[in-house]
mmCIF file of C-alpha atoms in Angstrom:
data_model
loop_
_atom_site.group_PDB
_atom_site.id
_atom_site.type_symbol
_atom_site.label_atom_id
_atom_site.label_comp_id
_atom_site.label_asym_id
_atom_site.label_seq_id
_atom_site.Cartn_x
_atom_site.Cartn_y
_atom_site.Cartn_z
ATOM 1 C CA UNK A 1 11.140 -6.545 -10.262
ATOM 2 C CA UNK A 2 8.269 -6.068 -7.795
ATOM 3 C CA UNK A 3 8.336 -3.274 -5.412
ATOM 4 C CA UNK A 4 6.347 -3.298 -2.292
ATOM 5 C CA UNK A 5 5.255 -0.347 -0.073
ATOM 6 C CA UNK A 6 4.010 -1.193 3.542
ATOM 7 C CA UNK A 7 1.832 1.749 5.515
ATOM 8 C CA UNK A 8 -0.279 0.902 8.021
ATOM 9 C CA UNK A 9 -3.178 3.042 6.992
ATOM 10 C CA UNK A 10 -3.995 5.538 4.184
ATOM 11 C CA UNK A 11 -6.427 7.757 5.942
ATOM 12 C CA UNK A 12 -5.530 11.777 4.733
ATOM 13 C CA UNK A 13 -2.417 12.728 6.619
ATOM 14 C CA UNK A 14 0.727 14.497 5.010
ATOM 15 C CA UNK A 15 2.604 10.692 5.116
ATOM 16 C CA UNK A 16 -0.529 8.710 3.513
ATOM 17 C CA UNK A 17 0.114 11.845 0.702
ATOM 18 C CA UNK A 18 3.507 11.230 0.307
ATOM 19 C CA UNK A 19 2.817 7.279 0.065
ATOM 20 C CA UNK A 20 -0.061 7.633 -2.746
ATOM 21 C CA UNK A 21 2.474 9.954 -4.723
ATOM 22 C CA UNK A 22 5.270 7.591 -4.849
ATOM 23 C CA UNK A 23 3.405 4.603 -5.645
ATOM 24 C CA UNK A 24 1.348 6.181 -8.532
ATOM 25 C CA UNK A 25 4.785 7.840 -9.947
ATOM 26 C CA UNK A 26 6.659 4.487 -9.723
ATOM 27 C CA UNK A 27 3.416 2.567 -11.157
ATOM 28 C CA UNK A 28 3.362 4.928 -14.305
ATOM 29 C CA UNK A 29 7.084 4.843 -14.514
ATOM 30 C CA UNK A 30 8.136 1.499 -14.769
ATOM 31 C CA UNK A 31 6.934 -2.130 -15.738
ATOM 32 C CA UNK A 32 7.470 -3.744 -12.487
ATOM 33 C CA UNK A 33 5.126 -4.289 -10.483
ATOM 34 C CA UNK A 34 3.783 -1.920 -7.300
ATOM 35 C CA UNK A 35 2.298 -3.279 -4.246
ATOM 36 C CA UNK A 36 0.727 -1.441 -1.210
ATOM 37 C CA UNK A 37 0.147 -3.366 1.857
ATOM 38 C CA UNK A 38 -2.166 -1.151 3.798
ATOM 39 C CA UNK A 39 -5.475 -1.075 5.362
ATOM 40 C CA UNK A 40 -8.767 0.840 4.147
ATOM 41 C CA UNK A 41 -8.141 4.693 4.382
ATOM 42 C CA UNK A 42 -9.715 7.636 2.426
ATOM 43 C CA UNK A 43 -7.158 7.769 0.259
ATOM 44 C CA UNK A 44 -7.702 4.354 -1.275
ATOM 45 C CA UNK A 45 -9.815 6.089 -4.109
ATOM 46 C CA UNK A 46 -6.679 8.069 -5.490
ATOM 47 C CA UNK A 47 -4.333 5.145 -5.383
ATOM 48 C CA UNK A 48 -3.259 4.285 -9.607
ATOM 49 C CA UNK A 49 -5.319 1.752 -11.016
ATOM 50 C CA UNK A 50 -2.025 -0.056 -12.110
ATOM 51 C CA UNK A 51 -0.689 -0.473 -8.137
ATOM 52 C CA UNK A 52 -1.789 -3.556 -6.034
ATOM 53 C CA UNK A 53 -3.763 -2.835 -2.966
ATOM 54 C CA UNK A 54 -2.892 -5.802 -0.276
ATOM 55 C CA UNK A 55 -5.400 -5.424 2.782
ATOM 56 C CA UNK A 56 -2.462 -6.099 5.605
ATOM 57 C CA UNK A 57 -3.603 -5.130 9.254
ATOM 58 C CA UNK A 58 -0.195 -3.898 9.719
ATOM 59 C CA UNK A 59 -1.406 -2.252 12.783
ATOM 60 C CA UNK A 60 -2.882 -5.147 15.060
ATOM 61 C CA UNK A 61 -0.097 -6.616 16.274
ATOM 62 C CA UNK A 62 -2.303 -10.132 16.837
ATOM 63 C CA UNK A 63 -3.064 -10.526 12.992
ATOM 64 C CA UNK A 64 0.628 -9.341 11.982
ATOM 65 C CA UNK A 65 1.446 -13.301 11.418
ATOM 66 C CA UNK A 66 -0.735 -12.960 8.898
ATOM 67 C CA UNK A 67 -0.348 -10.041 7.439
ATOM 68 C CA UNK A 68 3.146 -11.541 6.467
ATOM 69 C CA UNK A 69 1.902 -14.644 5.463
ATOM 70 C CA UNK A 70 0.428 -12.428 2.618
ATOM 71 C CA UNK A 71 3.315 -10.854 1.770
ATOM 72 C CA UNK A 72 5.611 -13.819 1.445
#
């Protein structure tokens, strides 16, 4: 099973934190595989080394074709 986490940015806020925790949890967890569709953010660096960062510009509404081009 893959599992895939969208969030438009992972700058430090108390939902970026929440993000980061649930990915790296499920990543050591489980043998499926977890994606994060985000942009660039500070908290980048903390994200699980098992977890695939997508770079999605979920929040430029003119590059969201895109974005889910990626994803499919």
């Amino acid at each position: 099973m893959n599992i895939l986490f969208l969030y438009p940015n992972m700058n430090i806020g108390g939902a970026q934190k929440v993000v980061l925790d649930l990915v790296n949890e499920i990543s050591n967890k489980t043998t499926s595989k977890v994606y994060l569709g985000t942009t660039k953010g500070k908290l980048l660096d903390r994200v699980n080394e098992n977890v695939i960062v997508i770079d999605l510009p979920l929040n430029q509404k003119e590059k969201m074709v895109t974005s889910i081009k990626k994803i499919v």
